[in-house]
Amino acid sequence: MQSIKIGSDIDVPSVGFGFWKVDNSVCWQVAVDAIEAGYRHLDCAADYGNEIEVGEGIKRAIDSGSVTRDQLWVTSKLWNNFHRPEHVRLAAEKSLSDLGLDQLDLYLMHFPIALEYVPIEERYPPGWFHDPEVDHPVMNPIDVPLGDTWQAMEELVEQGLVKHIGVCNFGVSLLRDLRSRARIQPAMLQIELHPYLTQQKLVRYCHEVGMGVTAFSPLGAQSYFELSMADASESAINQKAIVSIAEDV
């Protein structure tokens, strides 16, 4: 597996397997199969609701000798309801426990959005709506400066729970503001990035400051079809060039 160097000393496997929308009933086997197929970069998140199953797959792969922990790059993400500084470590420890790991390679702020806290024992993952059972569910935004959340994430690095920290779904303005306040610079930005959404200026800025970029939905936005947020014209997966490469390799 090729790697991408970001910053001065961080090597990230260049192709990752994302676990968004992988069904819980098959997720541990999918994780095992991905690792045996050669994936070394596993992209997880509290909001995906399957970190326990991913952790089971990682354990089985390690126990079978397919891989060692040091050969894996495991990412997880801080969900919106845990942005208050006193909740950041709680969220990270929950993901670590579910994944069966002592340390994450990368922990990302999933969105630049803070929502009212929902206790883990009450509902997990909490999702977007504060009470999804009411007739008209709504989000409950709260005022938490991104810098406060970031400072708590920096403490996770200092406490040894995560190696690197970063963000998802940020634009250049938010990145500039965050970097101006950060003691530990964001190592990675994860964004939707594919032939129909190239985000060239944003990617160029990240390269200029030494920040890595993870592309989600790199073959197009087919994951959004069922949400009516994209259609088939925004998918590259059936393009002749992609099909040809797939047939070759």
PDB file of C-alpha atoms in Angstrom:
ATOM      1  CA  MET A   1       0.000   0.000   0.000  1.00  0.00           C
ATOM      2  CA  GLN A   2       1.395   3.380  -0.992  1.00  0.00           C
ATOM      3  CA  SER A   3       1.412   6.119   1.626  1.00  0.00           C
ATOM      4  CA  ILE A   4       1.060   9.881   1.563  1.00  0.00           C
ATOM      5  CA  LYS A   5       3.388  11.968   3.717  1.00  0.00           C
ATOM      6  CA  ILE A   6       1.769  14.938   5.437  1.00  0.00           C
ATOM      7  CA  GLY A   7       3.549  17.440   7.598  1.00  0.00           C
ATOM      8  CA  SER A   8       7.139  16.357   8.172  1.00  0.00           C
ATOM      9  CA  ASP A   9       6.745  12.858   9.558  1.00  0.00           C
ATOM     10  CA  ILE A  10       3.242  11.426   9.069  1.00  0.00           C
ATOM     11  CA  ASP A  11       2.745   8.555   6.602  1.00  0.00           C
ATOM     12  CA  VAL A  12      -0.893   7.782   5.816  1.00  0.00           C
ATOM     13  CA  PRO A  13      -1.946   4.802   3.638  1.00  0.00           C
ATOM     14  CA  SER A  14      -3.203   6.435   0.462  1.00  0.00           C
ATOM     15  CA  VAL A  15      -6.335   4.277   0.013  1.00  0.00           C
ATOM     16  CA  GLY A  16      -8.757   3.867   2.884  1.00  0.00           C
ATOM     17  CA  PHE A  17     -11.894   1.849   3.548  1.00  0.00           C
ATOM     18  CA  GLY A  18     -14.789   3.941   4.862  1.00  0.00           C
ATOM     19  CA  PHE A  19     -17.380   2.316   7.127  1.00  0.00           C
ATOM     20  CA  TRP A  20     -20.221   4.783   6.607  1.00  0.00           C
ATOM     21  CA  LYS A  21     -23.437   2.825   5.926  1.00  0.00           C
ATOM     22  CA  VAL A  22     -21.820  -0.612   6.356  1.00  0.00           C
ATOM     23  CA  ASP A  23     -24.569  -2.710   7.985  1.00  0.00           C
ATOM     24  CA  ASN A  24     -23.855  -3.875  11.527  1.00  0.00           C
ATOM     25  CA  SER A  25     -24.773  -7.462  10.725  1.00  0.00           C
ATOM     26  CA  VAL A  26     -21.892  -7.851   8.256  1.00  0.00           C
ATOM     27  CA  CYS A  27     -19.538  -5.110   9.424  1.00  0.00           C
ATOM     28  CA  TRP A  28     -16.991  -7.222  11.321  1.00  0.00           C
ATOM     29  CA  GLN A  29     -16.603  -9.529   8.324  1.00  0.00           C
ATOM     30  CA  VAL A  30     -16.329  -6.561   5.964  1.00  0.00           C
ATOM     31  CA  ALA A  31     -13.516  -5.200   8.148  1.00  0.00           C
ATOM     32  CA  VAL A  32     -11.698  -8.540   8.075  1.00  0.00           C
ATOM     33  CA  ASP A  33     -12.143  -8.834   4.301  1.00  0.00           C
ATOM     34  CA  ALA A  34     -10.916  -5.276   3.741  1.00  0.00           C
ATOM     35  CA  ILE A  35      -7.778  -5.894   5.771  1.00  0.00           C
ATOM     36  CA  GLU A  36      -7.100  -9.209   4.033  1.00  0.00           C
ATOM     37  CA  ALA A  37      -7.577  -7.481   0.664  1.00  0.00           C
ATOM     38  CA  GLY A  38      -4.811  -5.031   1.572  1.00  0.00           C
ATOM     39  CA  TYR A  39      -6.533  -2.036   3.142  1.00  0.00           C
ATOM     40  CA  ARG A  40      -4.505  -0.550   5.980  1.00  0.00           C
ATOM     41  CA  HIS A  41      -6.410   2.719   6.411  1.00  0.00           C
ATOM     42  CA  LEU A  42      -9.794   2.268   8.152  1.00  0.00           C
ATOM     43  CA  ASP A  43     -12.061   5.300   8.333  1.00  0.00           C
ATOM     44  CA  CYS A  44     -14.606   5.118  11.167  1.00  0.00           C
ATOM     45  CA  ALA A  45     -16.845   7.474  13.117  1.00  0.00           C
ATOM     46  CA  ALA A  46     -19.086   7.446  16.149  1.00  0.00           C
ATOM     47  CA  ASP A  47     -21.976   8.561  13.947  1.00  0.00           C
ATOM     48  CA  TYR A  48     -21.660   5.479  11.721  1.00  0.00           C
ATOM     49  CA  GLY A  49     -22.963   3.353  14.599  1.00  0.00           C
ATOM     50  CA  ASN A  50     -20.748   0.362  13.830  1.00  0.00           C
ATOM     51  CA  GLU A  51     -17.469   0.941  15.658  1.00  0.00           C
ATOM     52  CA  ILE A  52     -18.032  -2.076  17.928  1.00  0.00           C
ATOM     53  CA  GLU A  53     -18.289  -4.299  14.845  1.00  0.00           C
ATOM     54  CA  VAL A  54     -15.274  -2.674  13.172  1.00  0.00           C
ATOM     55  CA  GLY A  55     -13.339  -3.290  16.386  1.00  0.00           C
ATOM     56  CA  GLU A  56     -14.332  -6.961  16.296  1.00  0.00           C
ATOM     57  CA  GLY A  57     -13.072  -7.204  12.740  1.00  0.00           C
ATOM     58  CA  ILE A  58      -9.774  -5.543  13.658  1.00  0.00           C
ATOM     59  CA  LYS A  59      -9.332  -7.943  16.572  1.00  0.00           C
ATOM     60  CA  ARG A  60     -10.018 -10.993  14.417  1.00  0.00           C
ATOM     61  CA  ALA A  61      -7.605  -9.801  11.735  1.00  0.00           C
ATOM     62  CA  ILE A  62      -4.864  -9.180  14.293  1.00  0.00           C
ATOM     63  CA  ASP A  63      -5.507 -12.471  16.088  1.00  0.00           C
ATOM     64  CA  SER A  64      -5.304 -14.367  12.790  1.00  0.00           C
ATOM     65  CA  GLY A  65      -1.936 -12.814  11.976  1.00  0.00           C
ATOM     66  CA  SER A  66      -3.214 -10.955   8.893  1.00  0.00           C
ATOM     67  CA  VAL A  67      -1.958  -7.656  10.264  1.00  0.00           C
ATOM     68  CA  THR A  68      -0.452  -6.008  13.330  1.00  0.00           C
ATOM     69  CA  ARG A  69      -1.904  -2.971  15.041  1.00  0.00           C
ATOM     70  CA  ASP A  70       1.108  -0.909  13.992  1.00  0.00           C
ATOM     71  CA  GLN A  71       0.339  -1.647  10.336  1.00  0.00           C
ATOM     72  CA  LEU A  72      -3.142  -0.121  10.575  1.00  0.00           C
ATOM     73  CA  TRP A  73      -4.148   3.517  10.389  1.00  0.00           C
ATOM     74  CA  VAL A  74      -7.465   3.895  12.236  1.00  0.00           C
ATOM     75  CA  THR A  75      -9.446   7.130  12.084  1.00  0.00           C
ATOM     76  CA  SER A  76     -12.504   8.063  14.127  1.00  0.00           C
ATOM     77  CA  LYS A  77     -14.494  11.264  14.481  1.00  0.00           C
ATOM     78  CA  LEU A  78     -15.940  13.500  17.183  1.00  0.00           C
ATOM     79  CA  TRP A  79     -19.699  13.883  16.729  1.00  0.00           C
ATOM     80  CA  ASN A  80     -21.498  17.222  16.979  1.00  0.00           C
ATOM     81  CA  ASN A  81     -23.127  16.570  20.373  1.00  0.00           C
ATOM     82  CA  PHE A  82     -19.736  16.260  22.080  1.00  0.00           C
ATOM     83  CA  HIS A  83     -18.246  19.647  21.188  1.00  0.00           C
ATOM     84  CA  ARG A  84     -18.234  21.056  24.716  1.00  0.00           C
ATOM     85  CA  PRO A  85     -14.688  20.604  26.046  1.00  0.00           C
ATOM     86  CA  GLU A  86     -15.868  18.478  28.984  1.00  0.00           C
ATOM     87  CA  HIS A  87     -17.422  15.964  26.562  1.00  0.00           C
ATOM     88  CA  VAL A  88     -14.564  15.564  24.061  1.00  0.00           C
ATOM     89  CA  ARG A  89     -12.546  13.017  26.025  1.00  0.00           C
ATOM     90  CA  LEU A  90     -15.737  11.120  26.883  1.00  0.00           C
ATOM     91  CA  ALA A  91     -16.506  10.751  23.182  1.00  0.00           C
ATOM     92  CA  ALA A  92     -12.957   9.711  22.291  1.00  0.00           C
ATOM     93  CA  GLU A  93     -12.872   7.105  25.050  1.00  0.00           C
ATOM     94  CA  LYS A  94     -16.194   5.678  23.828  1.00  0.00           C
ATOM     95  CA  SER A  95     -14.807   5.243  20.308  1.00  0.00           C
ATOM     96  CA  LEU A  96     -11.597   3.708  21.652  1.00  0.00           C
ATOM     97  CA  SER A  97     -13.575   1.272  23.788  1.00  0.00           C
ATOM     98  CA  ASP A  98     -15.886   0.319  20.908  1.00  0.00           C
ATOM     99  CA  LEU A  99     -12.960  -0.176  18.526  1.00  0.00           C
ATOM    100  CA  GLY A 100     -10.982  -2.114  21.135  1.00  0.00           C
ATOM    101  CA  LEU A 101      -7.980   0.187  20.774  1.00  0.00           C
ATOM    102  CA  ASP A 102      -5.670   2.022  23.163  1.00  0.00           C
ATOM    103  CA  GLN A 103      -4.939   4.841  20.722  1.00  0.00           C
ATOM    104  CA  LEU A 104      -6.356   6.303  17.517  1.00  0.00           C
ATOM    105  CA  ASP A 105      -4.076   7.294  14.667  1.00  0.00           C
ATOM    106  CA  LEU A 106      -6.344  10.208  13.779  1.00  0.00           C
ATOM    107  CA  TYR A 107      -9.343  11.855  15.447  1.00  0.00           C
ATOM    108  CA  LEU A 108     -11.361  14.306  13.371  1.00  0.00           C
ATOM    109  CA  MET A 109     -13.968  16.911  14.243  1.00  0.00           C
ATOM    110  CA  HIS A 110     -16.779  15.528  12.072  1.00  0.00           C
ATOM    111  CA  PHE A 111     -18.517  18.848  11.360  1.00  0.00           C
ATOM    112  CA  PRO A 112     -17.996  22.493  12.386  1.00  0.00           C
ATOM    113  CA  ILE A 113     -21.391  22.236  14.100  1.00  0.00           C
ATOM    114  CA  ALA A 114     -22.093  22.047  17.838  1.00  0.00           C
ATOM    115  CA  LEU A 115     -25.327  20.450  19.030  1.00  0.00           C
ATOM    116  CA  GLU A 116     -26.785  20.006  22.486  1.00  0.00           C
ATOM    117  CA  TYR A 117     -25.261  17.118  24.426  1.00  0.00           C
ATOM    118  CA  VAL A 118     -27.073  13.788  24.512  1.00  0.00           C
ATOM    119  CA  PRO A 119     -25.748  11.366  27.186  1.00  0.00           C
ATOM    120  CA  ILE A 120     -24.230   8.178  25.772  1.00  0.00           C
ATOM    121  CA  GLU A 121     -26.408   6.017  28.009  1.00  0.00           C
ATOM    122  CA  GLU A 122     -29.510   7.789  26.673  1.00  0.00           C
ATOM    123  CA  ARG A 123     -28.863   7.399  22.932  1.00  0.00           C
ATOM    124  CA  TYR A 124     -25.737   6.487  20.983  1.00  0.00           C
ATOM    125  CA  PRO A 125     -24.892   7.484  18.412  1.00  0.00           C
ATOM    126  CA  PRO A 126     -27.067  10.539  19.051  1.00  0.00           C
ATOM    127  CA  GLY A 127     -27.636  11.507  15.413  1.00  0.00           C
ATOM    128  CA  TRP A 128     -28.653  14.940  14.148  1.00  0.00           C
ATOM    129  CA  PHE A 129     -31.987  15.452  15.888  1.00  0.00           C
ATOM    130  CA  HIS A 130     -32.206  16.142  19.607  1.00  0.00           C
ATOM    131  CA  ASP A 131     -35.328  14.009  19.978  1.00  0.00           C
ATOM    132  CA  PRO A 132     -35.974  11.891  16.862  1.00  0.00           C
ATOM    133  CA  GLU A 133     -39.183  10.449  18.363  1.00  0.00           C
ATOM    134  CA  VAL A 134     -41.230  13.672  18.296  1.00  0.00           C
ATOM    135  CA  ASP A 135     -43.534  14.545  15.404  1.00  0.00           C
ATOM    136  CA  HIS A 136     -41.241  17.256  14.058  1.00  0.00           C
ATOM    137  CA  PRO A 137     -37.611  16.477  15.020  1.00  0.00           C
ATOM    138  CA  VAL A 138     -35.194  19.401  15.092  1.00  0.00           C
ATOM    139  CA  MET A 139     -31.523  20.003  15.753  1.00  0.00           C
ATOM    140  CA  ASN A 140     -30.597  21.932  18.894  1.00  0.00           C
ATOM    141  CA  PRO A 141     -27.529  24.037  18.041  1.00  0.00           C
ATOM    142  CA  ILE A 142     -25.446  25.444  20.898  1.00  0.00           C
ATOM    143  CA  ASP A 143     -22.779  28.125  21.022  1.00  0.00           C
ATOM    144  CA  VAL A 144     -19.404  26.448  21.464  1.00  0.00           C
ATOM    145  CA  PRO A 145     -16.391  28.116  19.813  1.00  0.00           C
ATOM    146  CA  LEU A 146     -14.526  25.744  17.528  1.00  0.00           C
ATOM    147  CA  GLY A 147     -11.328  26.794  19.282  1.00  0.00           C
ATOM    148  CA  ASP A 148     -12.635  25.450  22.604  1.00  0.00           C
ATOM    149  CA  THR A 149     -13.431  22.080  21.067  1.00  0.00           C
ATOM    150  CA  TRP A 150     -10.057  22.026  19.331  1.00  0.00           C
ATOM    151  CA  GLN A 151      -8.213  22.756  22.563  1.00  0.00           C
ATOM    152  CA  ALA A 152      -9.872  19.718  24.142  1.00  0.00           C
ATOM    153  CA  MET A 153      -8.808  17.637  21.130  1.00  0.00           C
ATOM    154  CA  GLU A 154      -5.245  18.883  21.546  1.00  0.00           C
ATOM    155  CA  GLU A 155      -5.362  17.539  25.083  1.00  0.00           C
ATOM    156  CA  LEU A 156      -6.217  14.101  23.688  1.00  0.00           C
ATOM    157  CA  VAL A 157      -2.900  14.140  21.828  1.00  0.00           C
ATOM    158  CA  GLU A 158      -1.039  15.246  24.939  1.00  0.00           C
ATOM    159  CA  GLN A 159      -2.743  12.515  26.961  1.00  0.00           C
ATOM    160  CA  GLY A 160      -1.753   9.850  24.422  1.00  0.00           C
ATOM    161  CA  LEU A 161      -5.289   8.845  23.400  1.00  0.00           C
ATOM    162  CA  VAL A 162      -4.788   9.928  19.774  1.00  0.00           C
ATOM    163  CA  LYS A 163      -1.698  10.493  17.645  1.00  0.00           C
ATOM    164  CA  HIS A 164      -3.032  13.188  15.330  1.00  0.00           C
ATOM    165  CA  ILE A 165      -6.087  15.433  15.089  1.00  0.00           C
ATOM    166  CA  GLY A 166      -7.887  17.069  12.215  1.00  0.00           C
ATOM    167  CA  VAL A 167     -11.247  18.187  10.863  1.00  0.00           C
ATOM    168  CA  CYS A 168     -13.906  17.321   8.293  1.00  0.00           C
ATOM    169  CA  ASN A 169     -16.142  19.492   6.133  1.00  0.00           C
ATOM    170  CA  PHE A 170     -14.287  22.768   6.774  1.00  0.00           C
ATOM    171  CA  GLY A 171     -13.700  25.515   4.216  1.00  0.00           C
ATOM    172  CA  VAL A 172     -10.626  27.722   3.887  1.00  0.00           C
ATOM    173  CA  SER A 173     -11.942  30.486   6.163  1.00  0.00           C
ATOM    174  CA  LEU A 174     -12.650  28.114   9.047  1.00  0.00           C
ATOM    175  CA  LEU A 175      -9.280  26.412   8.544  1.00  0.00           C
ATOM    176  CA  ARG A 176      -7.439  29.723   8.634  1.00  0.00           C
ATOM    177  CA  ASP A 177      -9.214  30.736  11.822  1.00  0.00           C
ATOM    178  CA  LEU A 178      -8.595  27.387  13.498  1.00  0.00           C
ATOM    179  CA  ARG A 179      -4.930  27.302  12.516  1.00  0.00           C
ATOM    180  CA  SER A 180      -4.404  30.807  13.893  1.00  0.00           C
ATOM    181  CA  ARG A 181      -5.516  29.616  17.353  1.00  0.00           C
ATOM    182  CA  ALA A 182      -4.132  26.075  17.401  1.00  0.00           C
ATOM    183  CA  ARG A 183      -1.174  24.856  19.443  1.00  0.00           C
ATOM    184  CA  ILE A 184      -1.309  21.585  17.487  1.00  0.00           C
ATOM    185  CA  GLN A 185      -2.045  22.206  13.837  1.00  0.00           C
ATOM    186  CA  PRO A 186      -4.726  20.093  12.136  1.00  0.00           C
ATOM    187  CA  ALA A 187      -2.992  17.225  10.343  1.00  0.00           C
ATOM    188  CA  MET A 188      -5.866  16.300   8.042  1.00  0.00           C
ATOM    189  CA  LEU A 189      -8.973  17.675   6.345  1.00  0.00           C
ATOM    190  CA  GLN A 190     -11.590  15.171   5.173  1.00  0.00           C
ATOM    191  CA  ILE A 191     -13.972  16.444   2.487  1.00  0.00           C
ATOM    192  CA  GLU A 192     -16.163  15.189  -0.337  1.00  0.00           C
ATOM    193  CA  LEU A 193     -13.774  15.138  -3.291  1.00  0.00           C
ATOM    194  CA  HIS A 194     -14.240  13.504  -6.701  1.00  0.00           C
ATOM    195  CA  PRO A 195     -14.268  14.371 -10.415  1.00  0.00           C
ATOM    196  CA  TYR A 196     -17.593  16.206 -10.044  1.00  0.00           C
ATOM    197  CA  LEU A 197     -16.521  18.146  -6.946  1.00  0.00           C
ATOM    198  CA  THR A 198     -12.816  18.957  -7.198  1.00  0.00           C
ATOM    199  CA  GLN A 199     -12.558  21.768  -4.594  1.00  0.00           C
ATOM    200  CA  GLN A 200      -9.252  22.840  -6.133  1.00  0.00           C
ATOM    201  CA  LYS A 201      -8.693  26.023  -4.118  1.00  0.00           C
ATOM    202  CA  LEU A 202      -9.386  24.263  -0.827  1.00  0.00           C
ATOM    203  CA  VAL A 203      -7.034  21.390  -1.681  1.00  0.00           C
ATOM    204  CA  ARG A 204      -4.342  23.832  -2.814  1.00  0.00           C
ATOM    205  CA  TYR A 205      -4.553  25.701   0.481  1.00  0.00           C
ATOM    206  CA  CYS A 206      -4.144  22.447   2.436  1.00  0.00           C
ATOM    207  CA  HIS A 207      -1.079  21.513   0.394  1.00  0.00           C
ATOM    208  CA  GLU A 208       0.408  24.963   0.953  1.00  0.00           C
ATOM    209  CA  VAL A 209       0.203  24.622   4.738  1.00  0.00           C
ATOM    210  CA  GLY A 210       1.219  20.949   4.867  1.00  0.00           C
ATOM    211  CA  MET A 211      -2.204  19.573   5.777  1.00  0.00           C
ATOM    212  CA  GLY A 212      -3.283  16.213   4.384  1.00  0.00           C
ATOM    213  CA  VAL A 213      -6.550  15.788   2.503  1.00  0.00           C
ATOM    214  CA  THR A 214      -8.767  12.693   2.722  1.00  0.00           C
ATOM    215  CA  ALA A 215     -11.325  12.408  -0.074  1.00  0.00           C
ATOM    216  CA  PHE A 216     -14.616  10.803   0.847  1.00  0.00           C
ATOM    217  CA  SER A 217     -16.880   9.539  -1.954  1.00  0.00           C
ATOM    218  CA  PRO A 218     -13.858   9.683  -4.305  1.00  0.00           C
ATOM    219  CA  LEU A 219     -15.743   7.954  -7.147  1.00  0.00           C
ATOM    220  CA  GLY A 220     -18.723  10.282  -6.868  1.00  0.00           C
ATOM    221  CA  ALA A 221     -21.625  10.941  -4.571  1.00  0.00           C
ATOM    222  CA  GLN A 222     -23.611   7.716  -4.943  1.00  0.00           C
ATOM    223  CA  SER A 223     -23.831   7.437  -1.153  1.00  0.00           C
ATOM    224  CA  TYR A 224     -26.128  10.460  -1.273  1.00  0.00           C
ATOM    225  CA  PHE A 225     -28.584   9.087  -3.833  1.00  0.00           C
ATOM    226  CA  GLU A 226     -31.039   7.686  -1.275  1.00  0.00           C
ATOM    227  CA  LEU A 227     -30.896  10.981   0.651  1.00  0.00           C
ATOM    228  CA  SER A 228     -31.886  12.944  -2.494  1.00  0.00           C
ATOM    229  CA  MET A 229     -28.694  14.977  -2.132  1.00  0.00           C
ATOM    230  CA  ALA A 230     -27.167  13.751  -5.410  1.00  0.00           C
ATOM    231  CA  ASP A 231     -28.122  11.794  -8.520  1.00  0.00           C
ATOM    232  CA  ALA A 232     -26.483   9.375 -10.931  1.00  0.00           C
ATOM    233  CA  SER A 233     -24.989  12.165 -13.027  1.00  0.00           C
ATOM    234  CA  GLU A 234     -22.644  12.894 -10.097  1.00  0.00           C
ATOM    235  CA  SER A 235     -21.165   9.389  -9.928  1.00  0.00           C
ATOM    236  CA  ALA A 236     -17.952   8.419 -11.702  1.00  0.00           C
ATOM    237  CA  ILE A 237     -18.100   4.726 -10.827  1.00  0.00           C
ATOM    238  CA  ASN A 238     -19.525   3.666 -14.206  1.00  0.00           C
ATOM    239  CA  GLN A 239     -17.354   5.955 -16.307  1.00  0.00           C
ATOM    240  CA  LYS A 240     -15.315   4.095 -18.945  1.00  0.00           C
ATOM    241  CA  ALA A 241     -11.995   5.170 -17.447  1.00  0.00           C
ATOM    242  CA  ILE A 242     -12.927   3.893 -13.990  1.00  0.00           C
ATOM    243  CA  VAL A 243     -14.334   0.625 -15.318  1.00  0.00           C
ATOM    244  CA  SER A 244     -11.193   0.093 -17.403  1.00  0.00           C
ATOM    245  CA  ILE A 245      -8.912   0.634 -14.401  1.00  0.00           C
ATOM    246  CA  ALA A 246     -11.048  -1.728 -12.297  1.00  0.00           C
ATOM    247  CA  GLU A 247     -10.820  -4.422 -14.940  1.00  0.00           C
ATOM    248  CA  ASP A 248      -7.033  -4.052 -15.126  1.00  0.00           C
ATOM    249  CA  VAL A 249      -6.297  -4.118 -11.400  1.00  0.00           C
TER     250      VAL A 249
END
